[in-house]
Short mmCIF file of C-alpha atoms in Angstrom, two decimals:
data_model
loop_
_atom_site.label_atom_id
_atom_site.label_comp_id
_atom_site.label_asym_id
_atom_site.label_seq_id
_atom_site.Cartn_x
_atom_site.Cartn_y
_atom_site.Cartn_z
CA UNK A 1 -119.96 -90.41 -89.28
CA UNK A 2 -117.17 -89.16 -91.72
CA UNK A 3 -114.49 -89.21 -88.88
CA UNK A 4 -115.40 -92.82 -87.83
CA UNK A 5 -114.81 -94.35 -91.29
CA UNK A 6 -111.12 -94.32 -91.38
CA UNK A 7 -110.89 -95.92 -87.85
CA UNK A 8 -113.62 -98.51 -88.36
CA UNK A 9 -115.51 -97.12 -85.45
CA UNK A 10 -118.73 -97.05 -87.43
CA UNK A 11 -118.94 -100.82 -86.86
CA UNK A 12 -119.63 -100.07 -83.19
CA UNK A 13 -122.82 -98.01 -83.96
CA UNK A 14 -125.73 -100.20 -83.19
CA UNK A 15 -128.46 -97.87 -84.40
CA UNK A 16 -129.12 -94.28 -85.29
CA UNK A 17 -130.82 -91.88 -82.81
CA UNK A 18 -134.50 -91.24 -83.30
CA UNK A 19 -137.47 -89.36 -82.00
CA UNK A 20 -139.31 -90.56 -79.03
CA UNK A 21 -142.35 -89.60 -76.90
CA UNK A 22 -141.47 -88.62 -73.26
CA UNK A 23 -142.88 -91.20 -70.81
CA UNK A 24 -143.35 -88.46 -68.17
CA UNK A 25 -144.87 -85.54 -70.22
CA UNK A 26 -145.89 -87.26 -73.54
CA UNK A 27 -143.94 -84.60 -75.62
CA UNK A 28 -141.82 -85.59 -78.63
CA UNK A 29 -137.95 -85.31 -78.10
CA UNK A 30 -134.96 -86.38 -79.98
CA UNK A 31 -132.58 -89.01 -78.38
CA UNK A 32 -129.55 -86.76 -79.04
CA UNK A 33 -130.94 -84.21 -76.59
CA UNK A 34 -131.62 -86.58 -73.68
CA UNK A 35 -129.39 -86.82 -70.59
CA UNK A 36 -127.66 -89.99 -71.27
CA UNK A 37 -125.91 -90.50 -67.84
CA UNK A 38 -129.08 -89.72 -65.80
CA UNK A 39 -131.05 -92.23 -67.76
CA UNK A 40 -128.46 -94.96 -67.59
CA UNK A 41 -127.67 -95.76 -71.29
CA UNK A 42 -128.78 -95.53 -74.86
CA UNK A 43 -131.55 -98.12 -74.36
CA UNK A 44 -133.04 -96.11 -71.49
CA UNK A 45 -133.71 -92.84 -73.32
CA UNK A 46 -137.39 -92.42 -72.34
CA UNK A 47 -137.51 -89.17 -70.51
CA UNK A 48 -136.93 -85.76 -72.23
CA UNK A 49 -134.32 -83.18 -70.95
CA UNK A 50 -136.85 -80.66 -69.84
CA UNK A 51 -138.46 -83.15 -67.54
CA UNK A 52 -135.11 -84.11 -66.08
CA UNK A 53 -134.28 -80.41 -65.52
CA UNK A 54 -137.68 -79.75 -63.94
CA UNK A 55 -137.44 -82.69 -61.50
CA UNK A 56 -133.94 -83.78 -60.67
CA UNK A 57 -132.46 -80.33 -61.11
CA UNK A 58 -135.69 -78.39 -60.18
CA UNK A 59 -136.24 -76.37 -56.93
CA UNK A 60 -138.22 -78.17 -54.15
CA UNK A 61 -141.35 -76.89 -52.79
CA UNK A 62 -140.86 -74.59 -49.78
CA UNK A 63 -144.40 -74.44 -48.40
CA UNK A 64 -146.20 -77.78 -48.09
CA UNK A 65 -148.62 -79.08 -45.50
CA UNK A 66 -147.56 -82.01 -43.24
CA UNK A 67 -150.33 -84.22 -44.91
CA UNK A 68 -148.89 -83.55 -48.40
CA UNK A 69 -145.41 -84.32 -47.23
CA UNK A 70 -146.62 -87.59 -45.84
CA UNK A 71 -148.45 -88.39 -49.02
CA UNK A 72 -145.21 -87.61 -51.16
CA UNK A 73 -143.08 -89.83 -49.00
CA UNK A 74 -145.57 -92.75 -49.20
CA UNK A 75 -146.00 -92.46 -52.91
CA UNK A 76 -142.18 -92.17 -53.58
CA UNK A 77 -141.30 -95.11 -51.36
CA UNK A 78 -143.59 -97.48 -52.93
CA UNK A 79 -142.87 -96.28 -56.41
CA UNK A 80 -139.15 -96.95 -55.78
CA UNK A 81 -139.79 -100.12 -53.82
CA UNK A 82 -137.19 -99.16 -51.27
CA UNK A 83 -136.65 -96.57 -48.41
CA UNK A 84 -135.67 -93.26 -50.01
CA UNK A 85 -132.68 -91.24 -48.57
CA UNK A 86 -133.27 -87.63 -47.64
CA UNK A 87 -131.50 -86.14 -50.69
CA UNK A 88 -133.20 -88.50 -53.18
CA UNK A 89 -133.67 -86.77 -56.49
CA UNK A 90 -131.91 -83.60 -55.46
CA UNK A 91 -129.30 -83.19 -58.28
CA UNK A 92 -128.89 -87.05 -58.16
CA UNK A 93 -128.03 -88.11 -61.67
CA UNK A 94 -128.45 -91.77 -60.73
CA UNK A 95 -131.77 -91.66 -59.02
CA UNK A 96 -133.62 -93.02 -62.02
CA UNK A 97 -131.34 -95.96 -62.64
CA UNK A 98 -132.85 -99.39 -62.50
CA UNK A 99 -136.42 -98.22 -62.58
CA UNK A 100 -138.94 -99.42 -65.16
CA UNK A 101 -140.31 -96.79 -67.64
CA UNK A 102 -143.65 -96.53 -65.77
CA UNK A 103 -141.73 -96.27 -62.43
CA UNK A 104 -139.41 -93.66 -63.83
CA UNK A 105 -142.21 -91.53 -65.26
CA UNK A 106 -144.02 -91.52 -61.96
CA UNK A 107 -140.86 -90.65 -59.98
CA UNK A 108 -140.05 -87.74 -62.36
CA UNK A 109 -143.48 -86.36 -61.92
CA UNK A 110 -143.34 -86.76 -58.10
CA UNK A 111 -139.94 -85.02 -57.89
CA UNK A 112 -141.49 -81.82 -59.38
CA UNK A 113 -143.44 -81.40 -56.20
CA UNK A 114 -140.87 -82.78 -53.71
CA UNK A 115 -140.79 -80.91 -50.37
CA UNK A 116 -137.67 -79.21 -49.34
CA UNK A 117 -135.64 -80.69 -46.48
CA UNK A 118 -136.45 -77.69 -44.45
CA UNK A 119 -140.20 -78.34 -44.81
CA UNK A 120 -139.63 -81.98 -43.69
CA UNK A 121 -137.68 -80.98 -40.67
CA UNK A 122 -140.11 -78.17 -39.83
CA UNK A 123 -143.10 -80.82 -39.73
CA UNK A 124 -141.26 -83.89 -38.36
CA UNK A 125 -137.74 -82.87 -36.97
CA UNK A 126 -135.90 -85.42 -38.96
CA UNK A 127 -136.11 -87.45 -42.23
CA UNK A 128 -136.26 -90.69 -40.24
CA UNK A 129 -139.28 -89.49 -38.15
CA UNK A 130 -140.85 -88.26 -41.33
CA UNK A 131 -140.63 -91.84 -42.80
CA UNK A 132 -141.92 -93.37 -39.67
CA UNK A 133 -144.95 -91.05 -39.28
CA UNK A 134 -145.62 -91.46 -43.07
CA UNK A 135 -145.85 -95.29 -42.54
CA UNK A 136 -142.74 -96.03 -44.70
CA UNK A 137 -140.81 -97.33 -41.63
CA UNK A 138 -142.03 -99.78 -40.54
CA UNK A 139 -145.69 -99.90 -41.60
CA UNK A 140 -147.53 -99.36 -44.87
CA UNK A 141 -149.24 -101.11 -47.83
CA UNK A 142 -150.48 -104.49 -46.55
CA UNK A 143 -150.04 -104.33 -42.92
CA UNK A 144 -149.05 -107.16 -40.68
CA UNK A 145 -147.77 -107.17 -37.13
CA UNK A 146 -144.24 -106.58 -38.48
CA UNK A 147 -144.82 -104.29 -41.45
CA UNK A 148 -145.56 -104.57 -45.12
CA UNK A 149 -145.42 -107.83 -47.07
CA UNK A 150 -143.72 -107.32 -50.43
CA UNK A 151 -141.43 -109.21 -52.82
CA UNK A 152 -137.82 -108.43 -53.42
CA UNK A 153 -136.19 -108.09 -56.83
CA UNK A 154 -134.89 -111.70 -56.52
CA UNK A 155 -138.19 -113.16 -55.56
CA UNK A 156 -137.68 -113.24 -51.82
CA UNK A 157 -140.69 -112.64 -49.71
CA UNK A 158 -140.08 -109.83 -47.22
CA UNK A 159 -142.17 -108.69 -44.28
CA UNK A 160 -141.44 -105.01 -44.63
CA UNK A 161 -140.35 -102.32 -47.16
CA UNK A 162 -137.24 -101.99 -45.06
CA UNK A 163 -136.40 -105.75 -45.43
CA UNK A 164 -136.96 -105.44 -49.16
CA UNK A 165 -134.51 -102.53 -49.28
CA UNK A 166 -131.87 -104.65 -47.72
CA UNK A 167 -132.61 -107.75 -49.95
CA UNK A 168 -132.36 -105.64 -53.08
CA UNK A 169 -129.18 -104.00 -51.83
CA UNK A 170 -127.62 -107.43 -51.42
CA UNK A 171 -128.74 -108.44 -54.92
CA UNK A 172 -127.33 -105.28 -56.54
CA UNK A 173 -123.97 -105.99 -54.81
CA UNK A 174 -123.94 -109.38 -56.26
CA UNK A 175 -124.00 -111.08 -52.84
CA UNK A 176 -125.71 -114.37 -52.65
CA UNK A 177 -127.95 -114.56 -49.59
CA UNK A 178 -130.59 -116.65 -47.74
CA UNK A 179 -133.71 -115.45 -46.06
CA UNK A 180 -135.30 -116.54 -42.68
CA UNK A 181 -132.54 -119.00 -41.64
CA UNK A 182 -132.92 -120.55 -38.26
CA UNK A 183 -130.51 -119.72 -35.36
CA UNK A 184 -128.63 -122.77 -34.09
CA UNK A 185 -130.91 -124.81 -31.69
CA UNK A 186 -133.57 -122.08 -31.74
CA UNK A 187 -136.87 -121.19 -33.29
CA UNK A 188 -135.52 -117.60 -34.07
CA UNK A 189 -134.54 -116.81 -37.52
CA UNK A 190 -131.94 -114.50 -39.13
CA UNK A 191 -133.37 -111.90 -41.59
CA UNK A 192 -130.40 -112.49 -43.98
CA UNK A 193 -127.42 -114.75 -44.21
CA UNK A 194 -124.47 -113.85 -46.57
CA UNK A 195 -121.91 -116.54 -46.38
CA UNK A 196 -121.07 -116.60 -42.58
CA UNK A 197 -122.29 -113.11 -42.04
CA UNK A 198 -125.70 -112.80 -40.39
CA UNK A 199 -127.78 -109.69 -40.78
CA UNK A 200 -130.68 -108.80 -38.70
CA UNK A 201 -132.97 -105.67 -39.25
CA UNK A 202 -134.13 -104.27 -35.94
CA UNK A 203 -136.95 -101.92 -36.91
CA UNK A 204 -139.22 -101.71 -33.87
CA UNK A 205 -136.71 -100.42 -31.16
CA UNK A 206 -138.69 -98.69 -28.51
CA UNK A 207 -141.09 -101.54 -28.03
CA UNK A 208 -140.14 -103.26 -24.74
CA UNK A 209 -141.02 -106.79 -25.69
CA UNK A 210 -139.32 -106.38 -29.08
CA UNK A 211 -136.13 -104.96 -27.41
CA UNK A 212 -136.08 -107.96 -25.13
CA UNK A 213 -136.03 -110.25 -28.14
CA UNK A 214 -133.24 -108.24 -29.76
CA UNK A 215 -131.14 -108.47 -26.63
CA UNK A 216 -131.68 -112.29 -26.55
CA UNK A 217 -130.64 -112.53 -30.27
CA UNK A 218 -127.54 -110.44 -29.62
CA UNK A 219 -126.63 -112.62 -26.56
CA UNK A 220 -127.01 -115.82 -28.54
CA UNK A 221 -124.82 -114.62 -31.38
CA UNK A 222 -122.19 -113.58 -28.88
CA UNK A 223 -122.30 -116.98 -27.05
CA UNK A 224 -122.07 -118.88 -30.39
CA UNK A 225 -119.38 -116.67 -31.89
CA UNK A 226 -121.60 -115.82 -34.83
CA UNK A 227 -120.78 -112.79 -37.00
CA UNK A 228 -123.80 -110.39 -36.86
CA UNK A 229 -124.47 -107.08 -38.48
CA UNK A 230 -127.44 -105.37 -36.86
CA UNK A 231 -129.25 -102.88 -39.07
CA UNK A 232 -131.43 -100.10 -37.71
CA UNK A 233 -133.88 -97.80 -39.55
CA UNK A 234 -131.23 -94.95 -39.67
CA UNK A 235 -128.85 -97.22 -41.57
CA UNK A 236 -131.26 -97.41 -44.45
CA UNK A 237 -130.92 -93.63 -45.01
CA UNK A 238 -127.36 -94.13 -46.44
CA UNK A 239 -127.34 -97.35 -48.46
CA UNK A 240 -123.88 -96.72 -49.91
CA UNK A 241 -122.49 -96.78 -46.38
CA UNK A 242 -124.44 -99.88 -45.48
CA UNK A 243 -123.28 -101.73 -48.69
CA UNK A 244 -119.71 -100.88 -47.85
CA UNK A 245 -120.13 -102.25 -44.30
CA UNK A 246 -121.65 -105.54 -45.58
CA UNK A 247 -119.00 -106.05 -48.22
CA UNK A 248 -116.19 -105.20 -45.79
CA UNK A 249 -117.43 -107.72 -43.30
CA UNK A 250 -118.09 -110.36 -45.98
CA UNK A 251 -114.52 -109.84 -47.42
CA UNK A 252 -112.99 -109.89 -44.00
CA UNK A 253 -114.43 -113.29 -43.12
CA UNK A 254 -113.52 -114.69 -46.54
CA UNK A 255 -109.88 -113.56 -46.09
CA UNK A 256 -109.82 -115.02 -42.61
CA UNK A 257 -111.01 -118.45 -43.95
CA UNK A 258 -108.49 -118.36 -46.77
CA UNK A 259 -105.62 -117.55 -44.28
CA UNK A 260 -106.74 -120.26 -41.95
#
């Protein structure tokens, strides 16, 4: 405080640090001891450092039954409201960003008993198969013929957790988008439209009738010259890469239109 006075920096101080009760363990902690970056800012200091160390930086459980792994994945996915990547929470300082206090507390407690990747592969072979067998991709929650009905952050109705994951990703990237837009001269609908980029989530590959519809959609887009980005379950395991692909395609189309 003494050093800030000559420079006038004390005017930037909005409030003094205080004592708080951790949302995850209910213990008292002082704000100056919290992991600022992991919690996303001074207004988000609601988890104590011991809880962060024990969850985000804690060791995973090496011996866990298949049923317990499935339970963990189900609870984690629906607590986050999106499909979790395989290294979620493993020394990831940003994994708690954007969550409400209640969601953050639940995720912190969950991470204390997260299975090791070795355990997941031992029971399921791959993370993607683990998500499928656990009902995260494509089923879960309120089941319909296509998956789980849920609401995206921007209010869009989605037919599966996977669709919600994509919708929320577009929102976070600041990309305006439409849902369930009709194909030209067809009753089929695109899952998402961003400008002139069309995005389809193909989540049920392996079903013969579903694959026939996918081929028909791909053929229609090719014949009409429509820009289509197909998204498959494996693509949801790396949202940073998916976001990069979407923005690259959107920017490319925009640049082409400006040059024209």
